[in-house]
Amino acid sequence: MVEPQNRLSIKALKVWRISAVIKVVIEWSITSVVVLLLNIFNGPDWISITLIILGVIFTFLHIFLFPTLRWKRWRYEVRAEEIELQEGFFIRSRTLIPMVRVQHVDTVQGPILRKYKLASIIVHTAATAHEIPALEETEAEELRFSISKLARVAEDDV
Amino acid sequence: MMSKPKRLHPIAMLGYMGKRIKSFILPIIAFTFSVTRDSGRPLVYALIVSFVAAIFIFITSFVSWLRYTYKLEHDELRIEEGIFVRKKRYIPYERIQSIDFSEGMLQRLFGLVKVQIETAGGSGADEAEAVLSAISKEEAQLIQEYAATAEGNGTMEVKDVTEGRPIYKISTRQLLILSVTSGGVGVVISAVLALLSQVDDLIPFKKLTSGFEKWIASGLLFIAILVFFGLFLAWVIALIGTMLKYANFKVIKINSDLVITQGLIEKRQITIPLKRIQAIRISENMVRQFLGYATVYVESAGGSSTNQEGSKVTLIPIVKLNQIQSIIEPELDEYLVPDSFTPLPKRAIWRYIFRKWYIAVPIVIVSLIFLKTWGLLSIILLGAMTLWAVLIYKSAGWMLTEQQLALRYGAFIRNTVLMKKNKIQSLEIRESYFQQQRELGTIEAFVKSGAGGAGGKVIDMEKGDIEKIYDWYSRDKEKRDSSEK
């Protein structure tokens, strides 16, 4: 099957890495407390060593590997009558949302996204919600506008 | 046409009291125990505590009743309630998805009805959007008329159950089958237990020599019999409950609404506009599968997230599988009950079995290590899980027609969901790494049901079939293909 056309902003990679760093810092602080406690109470060394090795692997995966894979895979396309999304690197998924089913569109922007002038779009249907993360601010704004316009135009054939 | 704010019938207070007693009874008992344990005169304290609690419950129930008012404005229903937190809720008539009348014992005694009003929004609360727990029948009819006028079909006449076209009426035979098979797995378990207790009698516990062992054996037998009778009793109670609930079950069509009435002691009447129906679900538990019977539900846009009654409405409690089409065809003509389903590819069965083994194999290994020979018994678990997996694999399937996608899945309860193309809210296809290796995939379709979504999901379908369904659902297929160039 043909892949959808559009990619996310390349800056998404940076944003994802920053939020991964935050996640990893929290992980490490928990790990270090556990290792410290194990040391104080003379726990077996192999637990501490395993924890640290796992920590290093997680750090690598979350900061370096996953964002790249995720970005490479993420595609979207907004056509006159439907929105198509493609995401996920281990479990690949593709989603179709007909315009007539779109109830409303939100743009959301966390602090990190704002710093990089990015924004996410959330498309709501009556039953589901779908996020397109990390688009250029202007692009997100345009997309939100055009989706809600197309959603209004699309004729309900119920 | 403004109207004055009205109160519920004073009998509603009893309902409030009942609810409060139910939620306070345990804390009160616990409190009484903790207070009385250390004192010399437990009875006096217990009486004082219960008295205070009774007065508190009485007063708050009275105030709740006093504060609860409703008002029929020309375009909306306004409800105000709350003791400490005042809540105002305005419901425009045109937003009303369904109105549900029910008469419990209390309501029947005074000729009242309980009215539950559902809107598409759904507040996520545990009840319908608006519950008028006790109002006169005339008032209830008035609300329904207002809602019916706003619905835009211009029909002002009161929905009288005697007119309208009958669609389905439960027969005594069907009611019996429904009640007997409603336990599903429970029936099977109690039947097996009954058999086992017979076997217990045959297997020679009496030959055991030691008196002590004999005592244990008879004790075990006693417990087994007790458990069996307990289950049997629970089953009989459930059976009677089902009978009372579904007695006089009747579906009729009035204008463009389906009106369902049911119940012997507590009467219910549910009105669902045909256009609000989002999908049809046919559900068969194991016993019914064996007998060729099924239950038909409609997914409707009404109802809140946790109140399933509003969104999943029983359309036909029990019917022969092959009669469903002829019953629903005149009213819901777009829906087709497929005669056959496309099964999953043979290679998918291994994925179904492996998925169950992920759980079973570690248990088997652990019990083999720790329980030694007795651990071999866990092989039974492995066998059961495998059987279960095969069952799920066998029941999965799909069928595509021009306007409808039918998905079938489940194990002990087999579900068949019929979804029309224009009622599917979104469609998702997925493939994990392992599915990719075998060219399999998962498909999931979402329809609106109550506040959230519902739908159907089939795992490990042929990849080509999944793409076929994806193309069928895509509205811009040509553009997708042309962008390939």
mmCIF file of N, CA and C in Angstrom, chain B residues 6 15 52 54 75 85 113 129 137 149 246 253 276 307 396 427 466 469 481:
data_model
loop_
_atom_site.group_PDB
_atom_site.id
_atom_site.type_symbol
_atom_site.label_atom_id
_atom_site.label_comp_id
_atom_site.label_asym_id
_atom_site.label_seq_id
_atom_site.Cartn_x
_atom_site.Cartn_y
_atom_site.Cartn_z
ATOM 1 N N LYS B 6 -41.165 22.083 38.753
ATOM 2 C CA LYS B 6 -41.975 21.065 39.424
ATOM 3 C C LYS B 6 -41.086 20.139 40.232
ATOM 4 N N GLY B 15 -36.857 6.603 47.717
ATOM 5 C CA GLY B 15 -35.754 6.154 46.877
ATOM 6 C C GLY B 15 -34.431 6.725 47.362
ATOM 7 N N VAL B 52 -29.360 8.753 65.350
ATOM 8 C CA VAL B 52 -28.782 9.943 64.720
ATOM 9 C C VAL B 52 -28.663 9.735 63.215
ATOM 10 N N ALA B 54 -30.376 7.749 61.335
ATOM 11 C CA ALA B 54 -31.708 7.718 60.726
ATOM 12 C C ALA B 54 -32.212 9.135 60.507
ATOM 13 N N ASP B 75 -37.890 24.925 24.731
ATOM 14 C CA ASP B 75 -36.892 24.231 23.922
ATOM 15 C C ASP B 75 -35.974 23.323 24.733
ATOM 16 N N VAL B 85 -23.665 21.206 46.794
ATOM 17 C CA VAL B 85 -23.253 21.610 45.458
ATOM 18 C C VAL B 85 -24.511 21.686 44.613
ATOM 19 N N VAL B 113 -43.999 6.777 37.087
ATOM 20 C CA VAL B 113 -42.928 6.166 36.294
ATOM 21 C C VAL B 113 -41.609 6.831 36.619
ATOM 22 N N GLU B 129 -28.149 10.935 31.811
ATOM 23 C CA GLU B 129 -28.019 12.392 31.901
ATOM 24 C C GLU B 129 -29.005 12.983 32.891
ATOM 25 N N LYS B 137 -47.567 9.670 35.128
ATOM 26 C CA LYS B 137 -47.472 9.195 33.747
ATOM 27 C C LYS B 137 -47.771 10.304 32.757
ATOM 28 N N THR B 149 -41.447 16.267 19.234
ATOM 29 C CA THR B 149 -41.634 17.422 18.359
ATOM 30 C C THR B 149 -40.286 17.989 17.954
ATOM 31 N N TYR B 246 -37.349 -10.246 31.423
ATOM 32 C CA TYR B 246 -37.642 -10.312 29.995
ATOM 33 C C TYR B 246 -39.058 -10.781 29.674
ATOM 34 N N LYS B 253 -42.612 -0.943 16.145
ATOM 35 C CA LYS B 253 -42.093 0.220 15.448
ATOM 36 C C LYS B 253 -43.201 1.251 15.343
ATOM 37 N N ARG B 276 -30.602 6.609 15.105
ATOM 38 C CA ARG B 276 -29.539 6.659 16.117
ATOM 39 C C ARG B 276 -28.780 5.336 16.222
ATOM 40 N N ASN B 307 -22.930 3.912 31.994
ATOM 41 C CA ASN B 307 -24.282 3.383 32.011
ATOM 42 C C ASN B 307 -24.555 2.709 30.677
ATOM 43 N N ALA B 396 -13.294 -16.478 15.015
ATOM 44 C CA ALA B 396 -12.982 -15.225 14.336
ATOM 45 C C ALA B 396 -13.277 -15.326 12.847
ATOM 46 N N LEU B 427 -11.256 3.655 11.157
ATOM 47 C CA LEU B 427 -10.815 2.289 10.917
ATOM 48 C C LEU B 427 -9.307 2.232 11.075
ATOM 49 N N ILE B 466 -7.108 -7.527 4.732
ATOM 50 C CA ILE B 466 -7.137 -6.288 5.501
ATOM 51 C C ILE B 466 -7.044 -5.088 4.579
ATOM 52 N N ILE B 469 -10.343 -4.397 2.897
ATOM 53 C CA ILE B 469 -11.295 -3.676 3.742
ATOM 54 C C ILE B 469 -10.883 -2.214 3.873
ATOM 55 N N ASP B 481 -4.391 6.100 -4.887
ATOM 56 C CA ASP B 481 -3.690 5.313 -5.899
ATOM 57 C C ASP B 481 -2.922 6.201 -6.862
#
